[in-house]
Amino acid sequence: MVRQVKLTTNPKDRKDQRERTENLITQTKDMSKLQESPPRHLKGIANYVWKRIVPELNRQGWLKQSDKLIVEQLCSQVAVYRDAYQHIFVGLPNKKGECEAEGIQTPIYKHLQNSAGEIVGVDFIGYKVNPAVKTMDSAAAKIKTLSEALGMTPSSRAQLLDISDDGKGVSLDDLQKMFGS
């Protein structure tokens, strides 16, 4: 697996990383930044997440309008995660307005009937996992992947810039000098 390129403008980070980031920003300066207003179809939590993260992403300067779909997917997955969390740990209001958390698992019972079809007893069989747990787990994995992709997409641009530099990227000799080998 190839290590992802780190993008940074922090003066405390390595010079080659800062130069790569500055080169990426320079090469993509004519591309439009991400729009500050969320797309109309993003509602609720997804809309809120967009408003929180896009200004920061735009401030960094390397994500562009072409990365919009990845950001939309991230916002949507955060909304799915929060909804699953709500079901599991907080609960949704019932008819009385009370919230009762569903929990991570639900007990399963088997009703015992007599020959007339009347319920004469109940046996506990075990537990079943709340489907919201799987939804929450899946959303968390997608959030992680999409978050990495938001770093990887600009990184891939940086890698393409290195390839198109006709060998002007960091050479093996330069790497050996950097790491003292």
GROMACS .gro file of N, CA and C in nm:
model
  543
    1MET      N    1   0.084  -0.118   0.000
    1MET     CA    2   0.000   0.000   0.000
    1MET      C    3   0.089   0.124   0.000
    2VAL      N    4   0.059   0.218  -0.085
    2VAL     CA    5   0.137   0.339  -0.100
    2VAL      C    6   0.100   0.438   0.010
    3ARG      N    7   0.202   0.498   0.070
    3ARG     CA    8   0.178   0.597   0.174
    3ARG      C    9   0.123   0.724   0.111
    4GLN      N   10   0.020   0.780   0.173
    4GLN     CA   11  -0.040   0.902   0.121
    4GLN      C   12   0.053   1.020   0.146
    5VAL      N   13   0.051   1.112   0.051
    5VAL     CA   14   0.132   1.232   0.062
    5VAL      C   15   0.068   1.326   0.162
    6LYS      N   16   0.149   1.382   0.251
    6LYS     CA   17   0.097   1.475   0.351
    6LYS      C   18   0.094   1.615   0.291
    7LEU      N   19  -0.020   1.680   0.302
    7LEU     CA   20  -0.035   1.818   0.258
    7LEU      C   21  -0.039   1.908   0.380
    8THR      N   22   0.046   2.010   0.380
    8THR     CA   23   0.051   2.099   0.497
    8THR      C   24   0.113   2.232   0.459
    9THR      N   25   0.074   2.335   0.529
    9THR     CA   26   0.136   2.466   0.515
    9THR      C   27   0.197   2.508   0.648
   10ASN      N   28   0.200   2.417   0.743
   10ASN     CA   29   0.253   2.445   0.876
   10ASN      C   30   0.405   2.460   0.869
   11PRO      N   31   0.459   2.573   0.913
   11PRO     CA   32   0.604   2.594   0.907
   11PRO      C   33   0.684   2.493   0.989
   12LYS      N   34   0.620   2.423   1.083
   12LYS     CA   35   0.689   2.324   1.164
   12LYS      C   36   0.705   2.189   1.093
   13ASP      N   37   0.629   2.168   0.984
   13ASP     CA   38   0.638   2.043   0.910
   13ASP      C   39   0.756   2.048   0.812
   14ARG      N   40   0.785   1.933   0.751
   14ARG     CA   41   0.900   1.923   0.662
   14ARG      C   42   0.886   2.015   0.541
   15LYS      N   43   1.000   2.063   0.494
   15LYS     CA   44   1.004   2.158   0.383
   15LYS      C   45   0.945   2.098   0.256
   16ASP      N   46   0.979   1.971   0.225
   16ASP     CA   47   0.929   1.910   0.103
   16ASP      C   48   0.777   1.897   0.104
   17GLN      N   49   0.718   1.874   0.223
   17GLN     CA   50   0.573   1.865   0.233
   17GLN      C   51   0.508   2.001   0.211
   18ARG      N   52   0.568   2.104   0.269
   18ARG     CA   53   0.516   2.241   0.250
   18ARG      C   54   0.528   2.283   0.104
   19GLU      N   55   0.642   2.251   0.041
   19GLU     CA   56   0.662   2.287  -0.100
   19GLU      C   57   0.562   2.216  -0.190
   20ARG      N   58   0.537   2.088  -0.163
   20ARG     CA   59   0.440   2.012  -0.242
   20ARG      C   60   0.301   2.074  -0.231
   21THR      N   61   0.264   2.112  -0.108
   21THR     CA   62   0.133   2.174  -0.084
   21THR      C   63   0.124   2.309  -0.155
   22GLU      N   64   0.228   2.390  -0.142
   22GLU     CA   65   0.229   2.521  -0.209
   22GLU      C   66   0.221   2.505  -0.360
   23ASN      N   67   0.292   2.404  -0.414
   23ASN     CA   68   0.288   2.376  -0.557
   23ASN      C   69   0.146   2.336  -0.600
   24LEU      N   70   0.080   2.253  -0.518
   24LEU     CA   71  -0.057   2.211  -0.547
   24LEU      C   72  -0.151   2.332  -0.549
   25ILE      N   73  -0.137   2.418  -0.449
   25ILE     CA   74  -0.223   2.536  -0.440
   25ILE      C   75  -0.199   2.627  -0.560
   26THR      N   76  -0.074   2.644  -0.599
   26THR     CA   77  -0.040   2.729  -0.714
   26THR      C   78  -0.097   2.670  -0.843
   27GLN      N   79  -0.079   2.539  -0.861
   27GLN     CA   80  -0.124   2.473  -0.984
   27GLN      C   81  -0.277   2.471  -0.997
   28THR      N   82  -0.348   2.475  -0.885
   28THR     CA   83  -0.495   2.467  -0.890
   28THR      C   84  -0.562   2.599  -0.854
   29LYS      N   85  -0.487   2.708  -0.853
   29LYS     CA   86  -0.542   2.837  -0.810
   29LYS      C   87  -0.657   2.886  -0.898
   30ASP      N   88  -0.660   2.844  -1.025
   30ASP     CA   89  -0.766   2.887  -1.116
   30ASP      C   90  -0.894   2.805  -1.099
   31MET      N   91  -0.886   2.696  -1.025
   31MET     CA   92  -1.005   2.613  -1.002
   31MET      C   93  -1.090   2.679  -0.893
   32SER      N   94  -1.221   2.662  -0.902
   32SER     CA   95  -1.313   2.722  -0.805
   32SER      C   96  -1.303   2.652  -0.671
   33LYS      N   97  -1.312   2.731  -0.563
   33LYS     CA   98  -1.318   2.675  -0.429
   33LYS      C   99  -1.453   2.607  -0.410
   34LEU      N  100  -1.463   2.525  -0.306
   34LEU     CA  101  -1.591   2.464  -0.272
   34LEU      C  102  -1.691   2.575  -0.238
   35GLN      N  103  -1.814   2.557  -0.284
   35GLN     CA  104  -1.917   2.656  -0.252
   35GLN      C  105  -1.945   2.653  -0.102
   36GLU      N  106  -1.959   2.771  -0.044
   36GLU     CA  107  -1.982   2.783   0.102
   36GLU      C  108  -2.122   2.736   0.141
   37SER      N  109  -2.219   2.761   0.054
   37SER     CA  110  -2.357   2.721   0.087
   37SER      C  111  -2.377   2.574   0.052
   38PRO      N  112  -2.443   2.499   0.140
   38PRO     CA  113  -2.464   2.357   0.114
   38PRO      C  114  -2.558   2.335  -0.004
   39PRO      N  115  -2.543   2.225  -0.076
   39PRO     CA  116  -2.638   2.192  -0.182
   39PRO      C  117  -2.780   2.182  -0.125
   40ARG      N  118  -2.879   2.214  -0.205
   40ARG     CA  119  -3.019   2.217  -0.157
   40ARG      C  120  -3.068   2.084  -0.103
   41HIS      N  121  -3.017   1.975  -0.159
   41HIS     CA  122  -3.068   1.845  -0.116
   41HIS      C  123  -3.011   1.801   0.020
   42LEU      N  124  -2.909   1.867   0.071
   42LEU     CA  125  -2.858   1.832   0.204
   42LEU      C  126  -2.947   1.897   0.309
   43LYS      N  127  -3.004   1.817   0.394
   43LYS     CA  128  -3.096   1.865   0.497
   43LYS      C  129  -3.043   1.827   0.635
   44GLY      N  130  -3.093   1.892   0.736
   44GLY     CA  131  -3.065   1.857   0.875
   44GLY      C  132  -2.918   1.856   0.910
   45ILE      N  133  -2.874   1.746   0.967
   45ILE     CA  134  -2.736   1.731   1.014
   45ILE      C  135  -2.638   1.745   0.897
   46ALA      N  136  -2.668   1.687   0.781
   46ALA     CA  137  -2.579   1.695   0.666
   46ALA      C  138  -2.555   1.841   0.626
   47ASN      N  139  -2.662   1.920   0.629
   47ASN     CA  140  -2.653   2.063   0.598
   47ASN      C  141  -2.564   2.133   0.700
   48TYR      N  142  -2.584   2.101   0.827
   48TYR     CA  143  -2.507   2.161   0.935
   48TYR      C  144  -2.358   2.126   0.922
   49VAL      N  145  -2.329   1.999   0.891
   49VAL     CA  146  -2.190   1.954   0.878
   49VAL      C  147  -2.122   2.028   0.763
   50TRP      N  148  -2.192   2.043   0.651
   50TRP     CA  149  -2.136   2.116   0.536
   50TRP      C  150  -2.094   2.258   0.580
   51LYS      N  151  -2.184   2.325   0.650
   51LYS     CA  152  -2.156   2.463   0.693
   51LYS      C  153  -2.038   2.470   0.789
   52ARG      N  154  -2.014   2.362   0.862
   52ARG     CA  155  -1.904   2.360   0.959
   52ARG      C  156  -1.770   2.327   0.894
   53ILE      N  157  -1.768   2.234   0.797
   53ILE     CA  158  -1.638   2.189   0.746
   53ILE      C  159  -1.590   2.261   0.621
   54VAL      N  160  -1.682   2.306   0.536
   54VAL     CA  161  -1.640   2.367   0.409
   54VAL      C  162  -1.558   2.495   0.430
   55PRO      N  163  -1.595   2.585   0.520
   55PRO     CA  164  -1.508   2.702   0.539
   55PRO      C  165  -1.365   2.664   0.577
   56GLU      N  166  -1.350   2.562   0.658
   56GLU     CA  167  -1.216   2.518   0.696
   56GLU      C  168  -1.142   2.456   0.578
   57LEU      N  169  -1.214   2.374   0.500
   57LEU     CA  170  -1.152   2.314   0.381
   57LEU      C  171  -1.111   2.422   0.281
   58ASN      N  172  -1.195   2.522   0.264
   58ASN     CA  173  -1.161   2.632   0.173
   58ASN      C  174  -1.042   2.712   0.225
   59ARG      N  175  -1.034   2.727   0.356
   59ARG     CA  176  -0.922   2.802   0.415
   59ARG      C  177  -0.789   2.733   0.384
   60GLN      N  178  -0.790   2.599   0.385
   60GLN     CA  179  -0.668   2.524   0.355
   60GLN      C  180  -0.625   2.545   0.211
   61GLY      N  181  -0.722   2.560   0.121
   61GLY     CA  182  -0.691   2.599  -0.015
   61GLY      C  183  -0.667   2.490  -0.117
   62TRP      N  184  -0.661   2.365  -0.077
   62TRP     CA  185  -0.633   2.264  -0.179
   62TRP      C  186  -0.754   2.185  -0.226
   63LEU      N  187  -0.866   2.192  -0.157
   63LEU     CA  188  -0.987   2.128  -0.208
   63LEU      C  189  -1.060   2.225  -0.298
   64LYS      N  190  -1.117   2.173  -0.405
   64LYS     CA  191  -1.182   2.257  -0.505
   64LYS      C  192  -1.325   2.208  -0.529
   65GLN      N  193  -1.397   2.281  -0.611
   65GLN     CA  194  -1.537   2.248  -0.641
   65GLN      C  195  -1.549   2.106  -0.698
   66SER      N  196  -1.446   2.061  -0.765
   66SER     CA  197  -1.450   1.925  -0.822
   66SER      C  198  -1.452   1.817  -0.713
   67ASP      N  199  -1.419   1.854  -0.590
   67ASP     CA  200  -1.422   1.760  -0.477
   67ASP      C  201  -1.556   1.761  -0.403
   68LYS      N  202  -1.653   1.834  -0.458
   68LYS     CA  203  -1.783   1.854  -0.392
   68LYS      C  204  -1.854   1.723  -0.359
   69LEU      N  205  -1.853   1.627  -0.448
   69LEU     CA  206  -1.925   1.502  -0.426
   69LEU      C  207  -1.870   1.427  -0.304
   70ILE      N  208  -1.740   1.428  -0.287
   70ILE     CA  209  -1.680   1.359  -0.172
   70ILE      C  210  -1.725   1.428  -0.043
   71VAL      N  211  -1.727   1.560  -0.043
   71VAL     CA  212  -1.770   1.634   0.076
   71VAL      C  213  -1.918   1.608   0.103
   72GLU      N  214  -2.001   1.605  -0.002
   72GLU     CA  215  -2.144   1.574   0.014
   72GLU      C  216  -2.162   1.436   0.077
   73GLN      N  217  -2.089   1.338   0.026
   73GLN     CA  218  -2.100   1.203   0.079
   73GLN      C  219  -2.058   1.198   0.226
   74LEU      N  220  -1.952   1.270   0.260
   74LEU     CA  221  -1.908   1.276   0.399
   74LEU      C  222  -2.018   1.335   0.487
   75CYS      N  223  -2.076   1.445   0.445
   75CYS     CA  224  -2.183   1.509   0.523
   75CYS      C  225  -2.302   1.416   0.540
   76SER      N  226  -2.338   1.346   0.433
   76SER     CA  227  -2.451   1.252   0.439
   76SER      C  228  -2.422   1.136   0.534
   77GLN      N  229  -2.301   1.085   0.531
   77GLN     CA  230  -2.266   0.974   0.620
   77GLN      C  231  -2.263   1.018   0.766
   78VAL      N  232  -2.222   1.141   0.792
   78VAL     CA  233  -2.226   1.192   0.930
   78VAL      C  234  -2.371   1.197   0.976
   79ALA      N  235  -2.463   1.238   0.887
   79ALA     CA  236  -2.605   1.242   0.922
   79ALA      C  237  -2.659   1.101   0.950
   80VAL      N  238  -2.619   1.003   0.870
   80VAL     CA  239  -2.662   0.864   0.891
   80VAL      C  240  -2.608   0.814   1.026
   81TYR      N  241  -2.483   0.843   1.054
   81TYR     CA  242  -2.422   0.803   1.181
   81TYR      C  243  -2.497   0.863   1.300
   82ARG      N  244  -2.526   0.991   1.291
   82ARG     CA  245  -2.596   1.060   1.400
   82ARG      C  246  -2.737   1.004   1.419
   83ASP      N  247  -2.805   0.971   1.309
   83ASP     CA  248  -2.940   0.914   1.317
   83ASP      C  249  -2.935   0.778   1.386
   84ALA      N  250  -2.838   0.694   1.347
   84ALA     CA  251  -2.824   0.562   1.410
   84ALA      C  252  -2.790   0.578   1.558
   85TYR      N  253  -2.704   0.673   1.590
   85TYR     CA  254  -2.669   0.700   1.729
   85TYR      C  255  -2.793   0.739   1.809
   86GLN      N  256  -2.876   0.824   1.748
   86GLN     CA  257  -3.001   0.869   1.813
   86GLN      C  258  -3.089   0.748   1.846
   87HIS      N  259  -3.106   0.658   1.751
   87HIS     CA  260  -3.189   0.539   1.773
   87HIS      C  261  -3.133   0.453   1.886
   88ILE      N  262  -3.003   0.432   1.886
   88ILE     CA  263  -2.942   0.340   1.982
   88ILE      C  264  -2.937   0.398   2.123
   89PHE      N  265  -2.888   0.522   2.137
   89PHE     CA  266  -2.856   0.574   2.269
   89PHE      C  267  -2.955   0.676   2.326
   90VAL      N  268  -3.029   0.743   2.241
   90VAL     CA  269  -3.121   0.847   2.290
   90VAL      C  270  -3.265   0.803   2.274
   91GLY      N  271  -3.297   0.750   2.159
   91GLY     CA  272  -3.434   0.709   2.130
   91GLY      C  273  -3.511   0.819   2.060
   92LEU      N  274  -3.621   0.783   2.002
   92LEU     CA  275  -3.708   0.878   1.934
   92LEU      C  276  -3.833   0.898   2.018
   93PRO      N  277  -3.891   1.016   2.013
   93PRO     CA  278  -4.011   1.042   2.094
   93PRO      C  279  -4.126   0.949   2.054
   94ASN      N  280  -4.194   0.892   2.154
   94ASN     CA  281  -4.313   0.811   2.126
   94ASN      C  282  -4.435   0.902   2.127
   95LYS      N  283  -4.556   0.844   2.128
   95LYS     CA  284  -4.679   0.924   2.125
   95LYS      C  285  -4.694   1.015   2.246
   96LYS      N  286  -4.635   0.975   2.357
   96LYS     CA  287  -4.641   1.056   2.479
   96LYS      C  288  -4.530   1.161   2.483
   97GLY      N  289  -4.442   1.159   2.383
   97GLY     CA  290  -4.332   1.255   2.380
   97GLY      C  291  -4.210   1.211   2.458
   98GLU      N  292  -4.213   1.088   2.508
   98GLU     CA  293  -4.100   1.036   2.585
   98GLU      C  294  -4.003   0.965   2.492
   99CYS      N  295  -3.874   0.977   2.522
   99CYS     CA  296  -3.771   0.910   2.443
   99CYS      C  297  -3.723   0.786   2.517
  100GLU      N  298  -3.718   0.676   2.447
  100GLU     CA  299  -3.665   0.554   2.506
  100GLU      C  300  -3.561   0.496   2.410
  101ALA      N  301  -3.437   0.488   2.457
  101ALA     CA  302  -3.328   0.435   2.375
  101ALA      C  303  -3.355   0.290   2.339
  102GLU      N  304  -3.320   0.253   2.218
  102GLU     CA  305  -3.342   0.115   2.173
  102GLU      C  306  -3.230   0.023   2.220
  103GLY      N  307  -3.113   0.079   2.247
  103GLY     CA  308  -3.000  -0.002   2.291
  103GLY      C  309  -2.931  -0.072   2.176
  104ILE      N  310  -2.821  -0.142   2.208
  104ILE     CA  311  -2.746  -0.208   2.103
  104ILE      C  312  -2.800  -0.346   2.070
  105GLN      N  313  -2.882  -0.401   2.159
  105GLN     CA  314  -2.942  -0.531   2.132
  105GLN      C  315  -3.083  -0.538   2.188
  106THR      N  316  -3.160  -0.629   2.132
  106THR     CA  317  -3.299  -0.645   2.171
  106THR      C  318  -3.322  -0.789   2.215
  107PRO      N  319  -3.390  -0.811   2.326
  107PRO     CA  320  -3.418  -0.949   2.367
  107PRO      C  321  -3.519  -1.015   2.273
  108ILE      N  322  -3.502  -1.145   2.254
  108ILE     CA  323  -3.594  -1.222   2.169
  108ILE      C  324  -3.668  -1.322   2.258
  109TYR      N  325  -3.800  -1.322   2.243
  109TYR     CA  326  -3.884  -1.413   2.321
  109TYR      C  327  -3.965  -1.501   2.227
  110LYS      N  328  -3.993  -1.624   2.271
  110LYS     CA  329  -4.078  -1.716   2.196
  110LYS      C  330  -4.205  -1.736   2.278
  111HIS      N  331  -4.319  -1.712   2.215
  111HIS     CA  332  -4.447  -1.728   2.284
  111HIS      C  333  -4.490  -1.874   2.277
  112LEU      N  334  -4.527  -1.928   2.391
  112LEU     CA  335  -4.575  -2.065   2.400
  112LEU      C  336  -4.728  -2.064   2.394
  113GLN      N  337  -4.783  -2.149   2.307
  113GLN     CA  338  -4.928  -2.153   2.289
  113GLN      C  339  -4.982  -2.292   2.322
  114ASN      N  340  -5.105  -2.294   2.366
  114ASN     CA  341  -5.171  -2.423   2.388
  114ASN      C  342  -5.242  -2.463   2.258
  115SER      N  343  -5.314  -2.573   2.261
  115SER     CA  344  -5.380  -2.623   2.139
  115SER      C  345  -5.490  -2.529   2.091
  116ALA      N  346  -5.542  -2.443   2.177
  116ALA     CA  347  -5.647  -2.348   2.139
  116ALA      C  348  -5.586  -2.220   2.080
  117GLY      N  349  -5.451  -2.208   2.081
  117GLY     CA  350  -5.386  -2.090   2.025
  117GLY      C  351  -5.366  -1.979   2.127
  118GLU      N  352  -5.397  -2.004   2.251
  118GLU     CA  353  -5.379  -1.903   2.355
  118GLU      C  354  -5.234  -1.903   2.402
  119ILE      N  355  -5.183  -1.786   2.430
  119ILE     CA  356  -5.046  -1.775   2.481
  119ILE      C  357  -5.046  -1.815   2.628
  120VAL      N  358  -4.966  -1.917   2.658
  120VAL     CA  359  -4.962  -1.968   2.795
  120VAL      C  360  -4.828  -1.941   2.863
  121GLY      N  361  -4.733  -1.890   2.788
  121GLY     CA  362  -4.602  -1.861   2.846
  121GLY      C  363  -4.511  -1.793   2.745
  122VAL      N  364  -4.399  -1.746   2.797
  122VAL     CA  365  -4.301  -1.680   2.713
  122VAL      C  366  -4.163  -1.732   2.752
  123ASP      N  367  -4.087  -1.778   2.653
  123ASP     CA  368  -3.950  -1.824   2.677
  123ASP      C  369  -3.852  -1.723   2.619
  124PHE      N  370  -3.748  -1.693   2.698
  124PHE     CA  371  -3.641  -1.605   2.650
  124PHE      C  372  -3.546  -1.689   2.564
  125ILE      N  373  -3.520  -1.644   2.442
  125ILE     CA  374  -3.433  -1.718   2.350
  125ILE      C  375  -3.292  -1.661   2.348
  126GLY      N  376  -3.280  -1.530   2.350
  126GLY     CA  377  -3.149  -1.467   2.343
  126GLY      C  378  -3.163  -1.321   2.301
  127TYR      N  379  -3.058  -1.269   2.242
  127TYR     CA  380  -3.059  -1.131   2.199
  127TYR      C  381  -3.035  -1.121   2.049
  128LYS      N  382  -3.086  -1.014   1.992
  128LYS     CA  383  -3.066  -0.982   1.851
  128LYS      C  384  -3.004  -0.843   1.847
  129VAL      N  385  -2.906  -0.824   1.758
  129VAL     CA  386  -2.840  -0.694   1.747
  129VAL      C  387  -2.935  -0.594   1.681
  130ASN      N  388  -2.939  -0.475   1.738
  130ASN     CA  389  -3.019  -0.366   1.681
  130ASN      C  390  -2.962  -0.334   1.542
  131PRO      N  391  -3.042  -0.330   1.436
  131PRO     CA  392  -2.993  -0.298   1.302
  131PRO      C  393  -2.924  -0.162   1.294
  132ALA      N  394  -2.960  -0.071   1.384
  132ALA     CA  395  -2.897   0.061   1.384
  132ALA      C  396  -2.749   0.051   1.420
  133VAL      N  397  -2.709  -0.055   1.492
  133VAL     CA  398  -2.568  -0.074   1.525
  133VAL      C  399  -2.488  -0.099   1.398
  134LYS      N  400  -2.540  -0.184   1.310
  134LYS     CA  401  -2.473  -0.212   1.183
  134LYS      C  402  -2.468  -0.085   1.097
  135THR      N  403  -2.577  -0.010   1.097
  135THR     CA  404  -2.582   0.115   1.021
  135THR      C  405  -2.477   0.213   1.074
  136MET      N  406  -2.467   0.223   1.206
  136MET     CA  407  -2.371   0.313   1.267
  136MET      C  408  -2.228   0.269   1.235
  137ASP      N  409  -2.201   0.140   1.242
  137ASP     CA  410  -2.069   0.087   1.212
  137ASP      C  411  -2.031   0.113   1.066
  138SER      N  412  -2.125   0.088   0.976
  138SER     CA  413  -2.101   0.111   0.833
  138SER      C  414  -2.077   0.258   0.803
  139ALA      N  415  -2.156   0.345   0.864
  139ALA     CA  416  -2.140   0.489   0.844
  139ALA      C  417  -2.005   0.535   0.897
  140ALA      N  418  -1.962   0.481   1.011
  140ALA     CA  419  -1.833   0.520   1.068
  140ALA      C  420  -1.719   0.481   0.975
  141ALA      N  421  -1.727   0.362   0.916
  141ALA     CA  422  -1.624   0.318   0.821
  141ALA      C  423  -1.622   0.408   0.697
  142LYS      N  424  -1.741   0.443   0.648
  142LYS     CA  425  -1.748   0.531   0.530
  142LYS      C  426  -1.697   0.671   0.562
  143ILE      N  427  -1.727   0.720   0.682
  143ILE     CA  428  -1.678   0.852   0.723
  143ILE      C  429  -1.525   0.851   0.724
  144LYS      N  430  -1.467   0.745   0.777
  144LYS     CA  431  -1.321   0.733   0.781
  144LYS      C  432  -1.264   0.732   0.639
  145THR      N  433  -1.323   0.651   0.552
  145THR     CA  434  -1.274   0.641   0.415
  145THR      C  435  -1.288   0.773   0.341
  146LEU      N  436  -1.404   0.837   0.354
  146LEU     CA  437  -1.425   0.965   0.286
  146LEU      C  438  -1.335   1.075   0.342
  147SER      N  439  -1.312   1.072   0.470
  147SER     CA  440  -1.222   1.170   0.529
  147SER      C  441  -1.081   1.153   0.476
  148GLU      N  442  -1.039   1.027   0.463
  148GLU     CA  443  -0.908   1.001   0.403
  148GLU      C  444  -0.906   1.045   0.257
  149ALA      N  445  -1.016   1.023   0.189
  149ALA     CA  446  -1.023   1.062   0.048
  149ALA      C  447  -1.013   1.213   0.032
  150LEU      N  448  -1.064   1.286   0.126
  150LEU     CA  449  -1.054   1.432   0.117
  150LEU      C  450  -0.909   1.476   0.130
  151GLY      N  451  -0.830   1.398   0.196
  151GLY     CA  452  -0.687   1.426   0.199
  151GLY      C  453  -0.617   1.366   0.079
  152MET      N  454  -0.670   1.253   0.030
  152MET     CA  455  -0.606   1.181  -0.078
  152MET      C  456  -0.629   1.249  -0.213
  153THR      N  457  -0.744   1.304  -0.235
  153THR     CA  458  -0.772   1.365  -0.366
  153THR      C  459  -0.673   1.476  -0.397
  154PRO      N  460  -0.654   1.571  -0.308
  154PRO     CA  461  -0.551   1.671  -0.334
  154PRO      C  462  -0.411   1.609  -0.339
  155SER      N  463  -0.389   1.504  -0.258
  155SER     CA  464  -0.259   1.438  -0.260
  155SER      C  465  -0.233   1.374  -0.395
  156SER      N  466  -0.338   1.314  -0.454
  156SER     CA  467  -0.317   1.256  -0.586
  156SER      C  468  -0.284   1.363  -0.688
  157ARG      N  469  -0.343   1.481  -0.671
  157ARG     CA  470  -0.305   1.591  -0.761
  157ARG      C  471  -0.158   1.624  -0.741
  158ALA      N  472  -0.115   1.625  -0.615
  158ALA     CA  473   0.025   1.655  -0.586
  158ALA      C  474   0.116   1.549  -0.648
  159GLN      N  475   0.075   1.421  -0.639
  159GLN     CA  476   0.154   1.314  -0.699
  159GLN      C  477   0.159   1.330  -0.851
  160LEU      N  478   0.046   1.366  -0.912
  160LEU     CA  479   0.045   1.390  -1.056
  160LEU      C  480   0.136   1.506  -1.094
  161LEU      N  481   0.138   1.609  -1.011
  161LEU     CA  482   0.228   1.722  -1.037
  161LEU      C  483   0.373   1.676  -1.030
  162ASP      N  484   0.404   1.588  -0.935
  162ASP     CA  485   0.540   1.536  -0.925
  162ASP      C  486   0.576   1.455  -1.050
  163ILE      N  487   0.481   1.374  -1.099
  163ILE     CA  488   0.506   1.293  -1.219
  163ILE      C  489   0.525   1.384  -1.340
  164SER      N  490   0.444   1.489  -1.351
  164SER     CA  491   0.453   1.577  -1.466
  164SER      C  492   0.571   1.673  -1.458
  165ASP      N  493   0.644   1.671  -1.345
  165ASP     CA  494   0.761   1.757  -1.331
  165ASP      C  495   0.881   1.705  -1.409
  166ASP      N  496   0.864   1.593  -1.481
  166ASP     CA  497   0.973   1.534  -1.556
  166ASP      C  498   1.092   1.501  -1.467
  167GLY      N  499   1.064   1.436  -1.355
  167GLY     CA  500   1.172   1.392  -1.268
  167GLY      C  501   1.222   1.497  -1.173
  168LYS      N  502   1.156   1.610  -1.161
  168LYS     CA  503   1.201   1.715  -1.070
  168LYS      C  504   1.151   1.694  -0.928
  169GLY      N  505   1.080   1.583  -0.903
  169GLY     CA  506   1.033   1.552  -0.768
  169GLY      C  507   1.151   1.511  -0.681
  170VAL      N  508   1.125   1.467  -0.563
  170VAL     CA  509   1.230   1.427  -0.470
  170VAL      C  510   1.290   1.295  -0.518
  171SER      N  511   1.420   1.292  -0.536
  171SER     CA  512   1.488   1.173  -0.585
  171SER      C  513   1.521   1.080  -0.469
  172LEU      N  514   1.564   0.959  -0.501
  172LEU     CA  515   1.604   0.862  -0.400
  172LEU      C  516   1.724   0.916  -0.322
  173ASP      N  517   1.818   0.980  -0.390
  173ASP     CA  518   1.934   1.039  -0.321
  173ASP      C  519   1.890   1.145  -0.221
  174ASP      N  520   1.793   1.230  -0.262
  174ASP     CA  521   1.743   1.334  -0.172
  174ASP      C  522   1.678   1.273  -0.049
  175LEU      N  523   1.601   1.165  -0.070
  175LEU     CA  524   1.535   1.098   0.043
  175LEU      C  525   1.638   1.039   0.138
  176GLN      N  526   1.744   0.978   0.082
  176GLN     CA  527   1.848   0.919   0.166
  176GLN      C  528   1.918   1.028   0.247
  177LYS      N  529   1.940   1.144   0.186
  177LYS     CA  530   2.004   1.255   0.259
  177LYS      C  531   1.912   1.305   0.371
  178MET      N  532   1.779   1.313   0.342
  178MET     CA  533   1.685   1.361   0.442
  178MET      C  534   1.682   1.272   0.564
  179PHE      N  535   1.688   1.139   0.540
  179PHE     CA  536   1.673   1.044   0.649
  179PHE      C  537   1.806   0.990   0.699
  180GLY      N  538   1.915   1.047   0.649
  180GLY     CA  539   2.048   1.011   0.700
  180GLY      C  540   2.090   0.870   0.669
  181SER      N  541   2.047   0.814   0.555
  181SER     CA  542   2.086   0.676   0.519
  181SER      C  543   2.207   0.676   0.430
   0.00000   0.00000   0.00000
